[in-house]
Short mmCIF file of C-alpha atoms in Angstrom, two decimals:
data_model
loop_
_atom_site.label_atom_id
_atom_site.label_comp_id
_atom_site.label_asym_id
_atom_site.label_seq_id
_atom_site.Cartn_x
_atom_site.Cartn_y
_atom_site.Cartn_z
CA MET A 1 94.19 109.76 106.83
CA ALA A 2 97.26 110.57 104.78
CA ALA A 3 99.57 107.77 103.78
CA GLY A 4 103.23 107.89 104.48
CA PRO A 5 105.87 106.84 106.99
CA ARG A 6 104.79 106.90 110.62
CA ASP A 7 107.88 106.21 112.74
CA GLY A 8 108.41 102.94 110.86
CA LEU A 9 104.64 102.24 110.41
CA ASP A 10 103.23 103.06 106.95
CA GLU A 11 99.59 102.85 105.84
CA GLU A 12 99.91 99.28 104.61
CA SER A 13 101.51 98.14 107.86
CA LEU A 14 98.81 99.90 109.85
CA GLN A 15 96.04 98.12 107.93
CA GLU A 16 97.79 94.79 108.42
CA LEU A 17 98.04 95.40 112.17
CA ARG A 18 94.38 96.40 112.33
CA SER A 19 93.37 93.20 110.53
CA ARG A 20 95.49 91.15 112.90
CA ALA A 21 93.94 92.97 115.87
CA THR A 22 90.45 92.18 114.58
CA ARG A 23 91.26 88.47 114.33
CA LEU A 24 92.71 88.44 117.86
CA LEU A 25 89.68 90.34 119.14
CA LEU A 26 87.32 87.75 117.69
CA LYS A 27 89.36 85.00 119.34
CA GLU A 28 89.42 87.00 122.63
CA ASP A 29 93.21 86.69 122.70
CA TRP A 30 93.65 89.74 124.90
CA GLU A 31 97.40 89.40 125.36
CA GLY A 32 97.93 89.23 121.61
CA TYR A 33 95.46 92.05 121.05
CA ALA A 34 97.25 94.26 123.58
CA ALA A 35 100.60 93.49 121.92
CA VAL A 36 99.29 94.54 118.49
CA CYS A 37 97.80 97.72 119.98
CA SER A 38 101.21 98.44 121.50
CA ARG A 39 102.81 98.26 118.04
CA ILE A 40 100.22 100.70 116.71
CA VAL A 41 100.77 103.02 119.70
CA HIS A 42 104.51 103.00 119.12
CA GLY A 43 104.11 103.64 115.39
CA ALA A 44 101.54 106.43 115.75
CA ALA A 45 102.98 108.17 118.81
CA ALA A 46 104.83 110.87 116.92
CA THR A 47 102.53 111.70 114.01
CA ASP A 48 98.86 110.67 114.29
CA ARG A 49 96.94 111.66 117.39
CA ARG A 50 93.66 110.06 116.28
CA VAL A 51 95.22 106.65 115.65
CA LEU A 52 97.26 106.93 118.84
CA CYS A 53 94.21 107.66 121.03
CA SER A 54 92.19 104.86 119.45
CA ALA A 55 95.01 102.33 119.94
CA LEU A 56 95.50 103.43 123.56
CA ALA A 57 91.77 103.05 124.28
CA HIS A 58 91.72 99.57 122.73
CA ARG A 59 94.83 98.54 124.65
CA ALA A 60 93.22 99.85 127.83
CA ASP A 61 90.24 97.56 127.23
CA ALA A 62 92.55 94.58 126.66
CA ARG A 63 94.59 95.32 129.78
CA ALA A 64 91.42 95.68 131.84
CA ARG A 65 90.27 92.25 130.67
CA LEU A 66 93.65 90.86 131.64
CA GLY A 67 93.29 92.35 135.13
CA ASP A 68 95.93 95.06 134.66
CA ARG A 69 93.80 97.94 135.87
CA PRO A 70 96.68 100.35 136.64
CA GLY A 71 98.04 99.84 133.12
CA ALA A 72 94.58 100.27 131.62
CA LEU A 73 94.00 103.53 133.50
CA ALA A 74 97.40 104.81 132.40
CA ASP A 75 96.45 104.14 128.76
CA CYS A 76 93.14 105.98 129.18
CA ASP A 77 94.86 108.95 130.78
CA ALA A 78 97.46 109.06 128.00
CA ALA A 79 94.72 109.03 125.34
CA LEU A 80 92.74 111.75 127.12
CA ALA A 81 95.86 113.87 127.57
CA ALA A 82 96.18 113.86 123.78
CA ASP A 83 92.42 114.29 123.17
CA PRO A 84 90.25 115.09 126.23
CA THR A 85 87.04 114.32 124.32
CA HIS A 86 88.05 110.99 122.77
CA PRO A 87 84.85 108.88 123.18
CA ALA A 88 86.46 105.42 123.28
CA ALA A 89 88.97 106.53 125.93
CA LEU A 90 86.23 108.15 128.00
CA LEU A 91 84.10 105.02 127.84
CA ALA A 92 87.04 102.76 128.67
CA LYS A 93 88.03 104.92 131.64
CA GLY A 94 84.43 105.10 132.83
CA ALA A 95 84.14 101.30 132.76
CA LEU A 96 87.42 100.96 134.68
CA LEU A 97 86.43 103.48 137.35
CA ARG A 98 83.03 101.83 137.70
CA GLY A 99 84.76 98.49 138.32
CA LEU A 100 86.98 100.15 140.93
CA GLY A 101 83.98 101.56 142.78
CA ARG A 102 84.67 105.19 141.82
CA TYR A 103 81.15 105.74 140.59
CA ALA A 104 81.06 109.55 140.66
CA HIS A 105 84.24 109.79 138.53
CA ALA A 106 82.94 107.05 136.22
CA ALA A 107 79.70 109.02 135.75
CA ASP A 108 81.75 112.07 134.76
CA CYS A 109 83.44 110.02 132.03
CA PHE A 110 80.16 108.62 130.69
CA ARG A 111 78.58 112.06 130.77
CA ALA A 112 81.47 113.53 128.79
CA ALA A 113 81.25 110.68 126.26
CA LEU A 114 77.54 111.29 125.53
CA PRO A 115 77.79 114.14 122.98
CA ALA A 116 80.27 112.21 120.87
CA GLY A 117 78.53 108.84 121.21
CA ALA A 118 75.17 109.47 119.55
CA SER A 119 75.01 106.00 118.01
CA GLY A 120 75.32 104.33 121.40
CA ALA A 121 73.80 107.11 123.47
CA ASP A 122 71.13 104.91 125.07
CA GLU A 123 73.74 102.43 126.29
CA VAL A 124 75.93 105.24 127.65
CA ARG A 125 72.94 106.78 129.44
CA GLU A 126 72.19 103.40 130.98
CA MET A 127 75.78 103.16 132.28
CA LEU A 128 75.52 106.71 133.59
CA GLU A 129 72.30 105.88 135.44
CA GLN A 130 73.86 102.71 136.84
CA CYS A 131 76.78 104.73 138.24
CA ARG A 132 74.40 107.16 139.90
CA ARG A 133 72.49 104.28 141.50
CA LEU A 134 75.67 102.53 142.67
CA GLU A 135 77.08 105.80 144.04
CA ALA A 136 73.93 106.22 146.17
CA GLN A 137 74.21 102.60 147.32
CA ALA A 138 77.89 103.00 148.19
CA ARG A 139 76.95 105.89 150.48
CA SER A 140 73.90 104.34 152.13
CA GLY A 141 74.39 100.56 151.90
CA ALA A 142 70.73 100.27 150.86
CA VAL A 143 70.21 97.19 148.66
CA ASP A 144 66.94 96.15 147.02
CA LEU A 145 66.99 92.78 145.26
CA SER A 146 63.20 92.47 145.25
CA GLU A 147 62.70 92.35 141.48
CA TRP A 148 65.44 89.75 141.06
CA VAL A 149 64.03 87.56 143.84
CA LEU A 150 60.46 87.83 142.56
CA ALA A 151 61.70 86.89 139.08
CA GLY A 152 63.11 83.66 140.50
CA PHE A 153 66.73 84.89 140.21
CA SER A 154 66.44 84.90 136.43
CA GLY A 155 68.62 87.17 134.34
CA LYS A 156 71.90 88.79 135.26
CA CYS A 157 72.88 89.00 138.91
CA PRO A 158 72.29 92.60 140.11
CA ASP A 159 75.30 94.89 140.35
CA LEU A 160 76.19 95.93 143.89
CA ALA A 161 78.44 98.67 145.19
CA GLU A 162 81.04 98.11 147.90
CA TYR A 163 80.00 99.71 151.17
CA VAL A 164 81.59 100.16 154.57
CA GLY A 165 78.99 100.96 157.18
CA PRO A 166 79.30 102.07 160.82
CA VAL A 167 82.12 99.64 161.67
CA GLU A 168 85.86 99.75 162.24
CA VAL A 169 88.69 97.31 162.91
CA ARG A 170 90.01 97.43 166.49
CA ARG A 171 91.86 95.31 169.00
CA SER A 172 89.58 92.58 170.28
CA ALA A 173 89.19 91.83 173.98
CA HIS A 174 89.63 88.15 173.11
CA GLY A 175 92.93 88.76 171.32
CA GLY A 176 93.95 89.86 167.86
CA ARG A 177 91.74 92.18 165.85
CA GLY A 178 88.02 92.32 165.25
CA VAL A 179 85.33 94.47 163.68
CA PHE A 180 83.33 96.71 166.02
CA ALA A 181 80.16 98.74 165.57
CA VAL A 182 80.82 102.46 165.98
CA LYS A 183 77.13 103.15 166.56
CA GLY A 184 74.07 101.09 167.39
CA VAL A 185 72.34 99.29 164.52
CA GLU A 186 69.11 97.31 164.37
CA ALA A 187 68.70 93.72 163.23
CA GLY A 188 68.79 93.44 159.44
CA ALA A 189 70.83 96.61 158.91
CA THR A 190 73.65 96.32 156.36
CA LEU A 191 77.10 96.57 157.94
CA MET A 192 79.27 96.12 154.85
CA ILE A 193 79.14 95.05 151.22
CA SER A 194 82.39 93.56 150.04
CA LYS A 195 83.44 92.38 146.58
CA ALA A 196 85.61 89.27 146.50
CA GLY A 197 89.25 89.68 145.59
CA ALA A 198 88.81 86.31 143.88
CA THR A 199 86.42 83.37 143.96
CA GLY A 200 86.57 79.70 143.09
CA ARG A 201 83.40 77.79 142.27
CA GLY A 202 82.54 74.36 140.97
CA VAL A 203 80.06 71.52 140.96
CA ILE A 204 81.17 68.65 143.18
CA PRO A 205 79.23 65.47 142.25
CA ASP A 206 80.22 63.80 145.50
CA ALA A 207 80.67 65.78 148.70
CA ALA A 208 83.64 63.54 149.52
CA ASP A 209 85.32 64.14 146.15
CA SER A 210 88.53 65.80 147.36
CA ASP A 211 90.09 65.77 143.89
CA GLU A 212 87.33 68.00 142.50
CA LYS A 213 87.65 70.31 145.49
CA MET A 214 91.40 70.57 144.94
CA VAL A 215 90.77 71.65 141.34
CA VAL A 216 88.46 74.42 142.59
CA TRP A 217 90.99 75.45 145.26
CA LYS A 218 93.92 75.54 142.80
CA ASP A 219 91.91 77.65 140.38
CA PHE A 220 90.98 79.98 143.24
CA VAL A 221 94.58 80.34 144.46
CA ASP A 222 95.75 81.16 140.92
CA LYS A 223 93.09 83.89 140.71
CA VAL A 224 94.19 85.39 144.03
CA LEU A 225 97.86 85.44 143.05
CA ASP A 226 96.98 86.89 139.66
CA ALA A 227 94.88 89.63 141.27
CA ALA A 228 97.63 90.45 143.79
CA GLU A 229 100.24 90.53 141.03
CA LYS A 230 98.27 92.97 138.88
CA CYS A 231 96.62 95.19 141.48
CA PRO A 232 98.78 96.81 144.18
CA ARG A 233 95.71 97.70 146.28
CA THR A 234 94.57 94.05 146.32
CA ALA A 235 98.05 92.90 147.33
CA SER A 236 98.19 95.50 150.10
CA LEU A 237 94.82 94.37 151.49
CA ILE A 238 95.84 90.71 151.42
CA TYR A 239 99.05 91.54 153.28
CA ALA A 240 96.94 93.27 155.98
CA LEU A 241 95.28 89.95 156.88
CA SER A 242 96.64 87.54 159.45
CA THR A 243 98.63 84.46 158.48
CA GLY A 244 97.63 82.81 161.75
CA GLU A 245 101.25 82.69 162.87
CA GLU A 246 101.81 86.22 164.20
CA GLN A 247 101.73 87.16 167.85
CA GLU A 248 98.58 89.08 168.67
CA ASP A 249 100.47 92.29 169.41
CA GLU A 250 102.27 92.05 166.04
CA LEU A 251 99.07 92.57 164.07
CA ALA A 252 98.68 96.19 163.01
CA VAL A 253 95.21 97.72 163.06
CA PRO A 254 94.58 98.99 159.52
CA ASP A 255 93.07 102.38 158.80
CA MET A 256 89.47 101.93 157.63
CA ALA A 257 90.26 104.07 154.58
CA VAL A 258 92.14 101.14 153.01
CA PHE A 259 88.87 99.21 152.69
CA LYS A 260 87.23 101.96 150.67
CA PRO A 261 87.76 102.21 146.92
CA GLU A 262 87.89 106.03 146.70
CA SER A 263 91.71 106.34 146.71
CA GLU A 264 92.87 108.20 143.61
CA ASP A 265 96.28 106.52 143.55
CA LEU A 266 96.24 102.75 143.02
CA ARG A 267 99.70 102.57 144.55
CA ASP A 268 98.78 104.64 147.60
CA GLY A 269 100.10 102.94 150.71
CA VAL A 270 101.62 100.01 148.83
CA PRO A 271 105.33 99.25 149.17
CA GLU A 272 107.25 99.15 145.92
CA ALA A 273 108.80 95.79 146.78
CA GLY A 274 106.66 92.70 146.47
CA ILE A 275 104.37 93.95 143.72
CA GLY A 276 104.39 93.57 139.97
CA THR A 277 105.40 89.99 139.19
CA ARG A 278 104.48 86.56 140.51
CA GLU A 279 108.10 86.08 141.62
CA ALA A 280 108.03 89.35 143.57
CA LEU A 281 104.97 88.35 145.60
CA ASP A 282 105.41 86.70 148.97
CA VAL A 283 103.50 83.63 147.78
CA ASP A 284 104.09 81.70 151.00
CA ARG A 285 102.56 84.52 153.02
CA VAL A 286 99.59 84.81 150.66
CA MET A 287 98.94 81.06 150.94
CA LYS A 288 98.95 81.26 154.75
CA VAL A 289 96.54 84.21 154.59
CA LEU A 290 94.19 82.21 152.37
CA ASP A 291 94.35 79.22 154.70
CA VAL A 292 92.89 81.16 157.62
CA ASN A 293 90.84 83.89 155.96
CA CYS A 294 88.85 82.32 153.11
CA LEU A 295 85.08 82.21 153.42
CA THR A 296 82.76 79.64 151.88
CA GLU A 297 79.41 80.54 150.37
CA ASP A 298 77.64 77.58 152.01
CA ALA A 299 78.80 78.41 155.55
CA PRO A 300 76.42 78.18 158.55
CA SER A 301 76.37 81.98 158.77
CA ALA A 302 75.69 82.57 155.07
CA ASN A 303 72.92 82.55 152.47
CA LEU A 304 73.62 82.10 148.77
CA LEU A 305 71.11 83.77 146.47
CA GLY A 306 70.69 83.08 142.77
CA ASN A 307 72.86 80.00 142.37
CA SER A 308 69.96 78.06 140.75
CA GLY A 309 71.21 74.88 142.37
CA ILE A 310 74.23 74.73 140.05
CA VAL A 311 77.17 75.74 142.23
CA ASN A 312 77.65 73.63 145.34
CA CYS A 313 81.24 74.54 146.13
CA GLY A 314 82.17 78.20 146.43
CA VAL A 315 85.17 79.76 148.18
CA GLY A 316 86.37 83.33 148.10
CA LEU A 317 88.47 86.02 149.73
CA TRP A 318 86.37 88.93 151.02
CA ILE A 319 88.85 91.21 152.77
CA LEU A 320 86.91 93.22 155.38
CA PRO A 321 84.53 90.36 156.35
CA SER A 322 87.65 88.26 156.98
CA PHE A 323 88.40 90.48 159.99
CA LEU A 324 85.17 89.37 161.72
CA ASN A 325 85.78 86.99 164.61
CA HIS A 326 83.75 83.93 165.57
CA SER A 327 81.15 83.73 168.30
CA CYS A 328 78.67 81.02 169.25
CA HIS A 329 76.35 83.90 170.19
CA PRO A 330 76.80 85.81 166.91
CA ASN A 331 75.18 89.06 165.86
CA ALA A 332 75.83 89.06 162.10
CA ARG A 333 75.26 86.98 158.97
CA ARG A 334 76.14 87.40 155.34
CA THR A 335 74.30 86.95 152.06
CA HIS A 336 76.25 86.12 148.91
CA VAL A 337 75.07 87.76 145.69
CA GLY A 338 77.37 87.06 142.77
CA ASP A 339 80.88 88.04 143.85
CA HIS A 340 79.62 90.31 146.65
CA ALA A 341 79.09 89.44 150.31
CA VAL A 342 76.46 91.53 152.11
CA VAL A 343 77.07 91.40 155.87
CA HIS A 344 74.12 92.44 158.04
CA ALA A 345 73.24 92.56 161.72
CA SER A 346 71.29 89.44 162.68
CA ARG A 347 70.18 91.05 165.94
CA ASP A 348 70.40 94.53 167.42
CA ILE A 349 74.03 95.58 167.97
CA LYS A 350 75.05 98.21 170.50
CA ALA A 351 77.64 100.90 169.83
CA GLY A 352 81.08 99.54 170.72
CA GLU A 353 79.97 95.89 170.51
CA GLU A 354 82.11 93.50 168.47
CA VAL A 355 80.52 92.22 165.26
CA THR A 356 80.78 88.42 164.95
CA PHE A 357 79.47 85.53 162.92
CA PRO A 358 79.90 81.77 163.39
CA TYR A 359 82.72 79.97 161.58
CA PHE A 360 80.95 76.63 162.06
CA ASP A 361 77.55 75.23 163.01
CA VAL A 362 76.63 76.71 166.40
CA LEU A 363 73.29 74.87 166.61
CA THR A 364 75.15 72.10 168.47
CA PRO A 365 76.12 71.43 172.11
CA VAL A 366 79.14 73.13 173.64
CA GLY A 367 81.33 70.00 173.46
CA LYS A 368 80.97 69.76 169.68
CA ARG A 369 81.50 73.49 169.31
CA ARG A 370 84.73 73.32 171.30
CA GLU A 371 86.00 70.54 169.02
CA ALA A 372 85.18 72.65 165.97
CA ALA A 373 86.88 75.72 167.46
CA ARG A 374 90.05 73.72 168.15
CA ALA A 375 90.05 72.60 164.51
CA TRP A 376 90.08 76.31 163.59
CA GLY A 377 92.91 76.94 166.05
CA PHE A 378 91.17 78.95 168.76
CA GLU A 379 89.05 78.64 171.89
CA CYS A 380 85.68 80.38 171.92
CA ARG A 381 85.15 82.38 175.10
CA CYS A 382 81.80 83.96 174.27
CA ASP A 383 79.14 84.34 176.97
CA ARG A 384 77.19 81.36 175.67
CA CYS A 385 80.18 78.99 175.79
CA ARG A 386 81.16 80.14 179.27
CA PHE A 387 77.62 79.66 180.58
CA GLU A 388 77.18 76.16 179.12
CA ALA A 389 80.61 74.97 180.25
CA GLU A 390 80.63 76.53 183.70
CA ASP A 391 77.03 76.81 185.00
CA ALA A 392 76.88 74.77 188.22
CA VAL A 393 73.15 74.05 187.95
CA LEU A 394 72.91 72.89 184.34
CA ARG A 395 76.39 71.62 183.49
CA GLN A 396 75.81 67.96 184.36
CA GLU A 397 72.44 67.89 182.60
CA LEU A 398 73.95 69.43 179.46
CA VAL A 399 76.76 66.86 179.39
CA ARG A 400 74.28 64.01 179.85
CA SER A 401 71.99 65.33 177.13
CA GLU A 402 74.89 65.84 174.72
CA ASN A 403 76.02 62.24 175.23
CA GLU A 404 72.51 60.96 174.58
CA LEU A 405 72.15 63.15 171.52
CA PHE A 406 75.20 61.73 169.78
CA ASN A 407 75.28 58.16 171.09
CA GLY A 408 72.01 57.29 169.35
CA GLY A 409 68.91 55.51 170.54
CA ALA A 410 67.67 58.32 172.77
CA ASP A 411 64.05 59.46 172.70
CA MET A 412 64.38 63.07 171.52
CA GLY A 413 61.02 63.95 173.04
CA ALA A 414 62.09 62.72 176.46
CA LEU A 415 65.41 64.56 176.16
CA VAL A 416 63.69 67.85 175.29
CA VAL A 417 61.10 67.49 178.05
CA ARG A 418 63.85 66.80 180.59
CA LEU A 419 65.81 69.89 179.50
CA GLU A 420 62.75 72.11 179.65
CA ASP A 421 61.80 70.72 183.05
CA LYS A 422 65.32 71.28 184.41
CA MET A 423 65.40 74.88 183.16
CA ARG A 424 61.96 75.59 184.60
CA LYS A 425 62.76 74.18 188.03
CA SER A 426 66.12 75.95 188.09
CA MET A 427 64.45 79.24 187.07
CA VAL A 428 66.87 79.72 184.17
CA LYS A 429 66.44 83.13 182.56
CA GLU A 430 64.96 83.31 179.06
CA ARG A 431 68.25 84.39 177.49
CA ARG A 432 70.02 81.31 178.82
CA LYS A 433 67.10 79.09 177.88
CA ALA A 434 67.68 80.31 174.33
CA PHE A 435 71.32 79.19 174.55
CA VAL A 436 70.33 75.68 175.69
CA ARG A 437 67.60 75.34 173.06
CA ALA A 438 70.06 76.44 170.37
CA SER A 439 72.59 73.84 171.53
CA PHE A 440 70.00 71.08 171.32
CA TRP A 441 68.20 72.41 168.27
CA SER A 442 68.56 69.05 166.47
CA ALA A 443 66.66 67.34 169.33
CA TYR A 444 63.90 69.95 169.24
CA SER A 445 63.70 69.67 165.44
CA SER A 446 63.48 65.88 165.62
CA LEU A 447 60.60 66.18 168.06
CA PHE A 448 58.70 68.77 166.01
CA ASP A 449 59.22 66.79 162.78
CA ASN A 450 57.90 63.53 164.24
CA GLY A 451 54.12 63.24 164.54
CA ARG A 452 54.32 60.22 166.86
CA LEU A 453 56.70 62.01 169.26
CA MET A 454 54.58 65.16 169.19
CA ARG A 455 51.48 63.21 170.14
CA LYS A 456 53.40 61.75 173.07
CA TRP A 457 55.39 64.77 174.28
CA GLY A 458 54.04 67.81 172.44
CA ARG A 459 51.90 69.18 175.26
CA MET A 460 54.85 69.14 177.64
CA VAL A 461 57.10 71.45 175.61
CA PRO A 462 56.75 74.97 174.18
CA GLY A 463 55.38 75.24 170.63
CA GLU A 464 57.64 75.13 167.59
CA ALA A 465 57.28 78.86 166.86
CA VAL A 466 58.04 79.76 170.50
CA VAL A 467 61.21 77.66 170.49
CA ALA A 468 62.26 79.00 167.09
CA GLU A 469 61.85 82.59 168.26
CA SER A 470 63.91 81.78 171.36
CA VAL A 471 66.72 80.12 169.36
CA ALA A 472 66.80 83.03 166.92
CA GLY A 473 67.58 85.25 169.89
CA ALA A 474 70.65 83.13 170.61
CA VAL A 475 72.08 82.66 167.12
CA GLY A 476 70.44 85.43 165.09
CA GLY A 477 69.09 84.37 161.72
CA SER A 478 69.13 80.82 160.45
CA GLU A 479 67.18 79.25 157.60
CA SER A 480 66.44 76.12 159.64
CA VAL A 481 65.13 78.24 162.55
CA LEU A 482 63.14 80.40 160.14
CA ARG A 483 61.61 77.27 158.61
CA ALA A 484 60.50 76.12 162.05
CA MET A 485 59.08 79.56 162.83
CA LEU A 486 57.07 79.53 159.61
CA ARG A 487 55.67 76.07 160.26
CA GLY A 488 54.97 76.72 163.91
CA SER A 489 53.29 80.07 163.26
CA ASN A 490 50.88 78.41 160.85
CA ASP A 491 49.92 75.97 163.59
CA GLY A 492 49.18 78.79 166.03
CA ASN A 493 50.66 77.36 169.23
CA GLY A 494 49.72 80.45 171.22
CA CYS A 495 52.33 82.68 169.62
CA GLY A 496 50.05 85.70 169.20
CA ASN A 497 47.46 87.10 166.81
CA ARG A 498 47.94 87.21 163.05
CA LEU A 499 49.78 90.56 162.97
CA GLU A 500 52.03 89.63 165.89
CA VAL A 501 52.88 86.33 164.25
CA GLU A 502 53.70 87.97 160.93
CA ASP A 503 55.88 90.56 162.67
CA LYS A 504 57.82 87.80 164.42
CA VAL A 505 58.31 85.89 161.18
CA VAL A 506 59.49 89.01 159.34
CA ARG A 507 61.84 89.84 162.23
CA ILE A 508 63.51 86.43 161.96
CA GLY A 509 63.47 86.78 158.18
CA ARG A 510 65.34 90.09 158.47
CA ALA A 511 67.79 88.48 160.87
CA THR A 512 68.36 85.70 158.33
CA TYR A 513 68.50 87.63 155.03
CA GLY A 514 68.98 91.24 156.08
CA LYS A 515 67.19 94.14 154.42
CA VAL A 516 67.99 93.18 150.84
CA VAL A 517 64.34 92.83 149.77
CA LYS A 518 61.02 94.46 150.49
CA ARG A 519 58.23 92.71 152.35
CA GLN A 520 56.59 91.15 149.27
CA ALA A 521 59.88 89.69 148.04
CA MET A 522 60.67 88.54 151.58
CA ARG A 523 57.68 86.22 151.30
CA ALA A 524 59.25 84.76 148.14
CA LEU A 525 62.36 83.99 150.18
CA PHE A 526 60.12 82.40 152.80
CA ARG A 527 58.68 80.13 150.12
CA LEU A 528 62.19 79.11 149.13
CA THR A 529 62.94 78.39 152.77
CA LEU A 530 59.93 76.12 152.90
CA ASP A 531 61.17 74.26 149.80
CA GLY A 532 58.54 75.79 147.55
CA ASP A 533 55.56 74.66 149.63
CA ASN A 534 53.36 77.71 149.05
CA SER A 535 50.65 76.41 151.33
CA LYS A 536 52.94 76.88 154.31
CA SER A 537 54.06 80.44 153.56
CA LEU A 538 52.36 83.53 154.93
#
């Protein structure tokens, strides 16, 4: 490269800036690194295309690490406008597009970078293959975590693609908006895969340690505001969520296209005002959105895979799943894998049916559930709640049993036998029996876990596997119900022959975890459910 003036940047100055950039790179000072790259870009803009493209590609990488994806893409495009075959710019743009879920376009970039990147060709081919796999997943929603599960969740968490299945946001019959199935799906089918806009995680030594939780929450809020500040699409999606203060008819129903990452223009559909700086954001509105839309990874309707027992406090903002309403008779669950939430059907869902999952523990009586719903600011009017609160035959017995359950001292065996006897004499249908058993699941569990009570009352109640299968029909998947099904099926209890029993267990397993693993790996999840007791697994 010839020496000489370069718009105020001579060879000596260029070498000094490169040395400074190297030091900042080693320190991972991305703001400083981007600033130095900017000086090189400015100095090389008029005279040296090779230096200009290299500096733009490096600045793009720094901006991407800082969360400024629009700025990073602009740098890549500027470099490729000057040199369409520049390998560093192609690789940087491919990585950006892959992170944005534009896998086909990312693959094009990696493919174009291959001839010029012989030294790192194997790595580029690996990225190209990853994009092809993620593109197929983004179209089908098919996830297979079998190898990761069978390896005991060792190694890097698998990459997942965002996916929007056969669902759409509509007006809910119970008010506001909800997510509805546009065609029938079977239990276990993936409904959506959503990447968190931001997450906050931490280890809380004491569950009552509010100070530690506040640290996690503050860190999470800062990440959300930072993401909204730097990414117009993220800000637009956050603004589409409810603050909990609007009138139901004030909530617009968003086009499903906004939840898909294929948009070519990052600013598409985003108002100019309110984006770009922390001061320009409506921080008060964002905080209200977070207050009513955040999801926790340890929720009753969720499974957390691969945490290795380290993280015990996780909160995040998953946009599309936040539109799902609560029901005490839910039909969906979610599995958290890294920063992604995989939402699946926990029982068969009909076309046009609203997709719901529980916001709180629904394996409790209706009185407790109503208290929990009021704490969330709504009243649940699902078919299960209406039946348990209004049924003329069972209402008094349910109130009595709930009082005994929580006042202490009651014989759980006697309580369960009385409930079963009342339902039998009243000829309650199996579906409603499932509701009652789910509401008093803790009483049934106490009975099944206690050898003395089982010797006294066991012959007067259905077997553990039978009750577990019934409860699963009411609440979909649940690890505690699955655990009971596994234990009860090993005991026999008249729940069918070996193949029938295994089919029932797998069905509840699919309802609990979805179709994220094959049958062999599903058994590994069963072993985890049984706390590693291999002798009790199938």
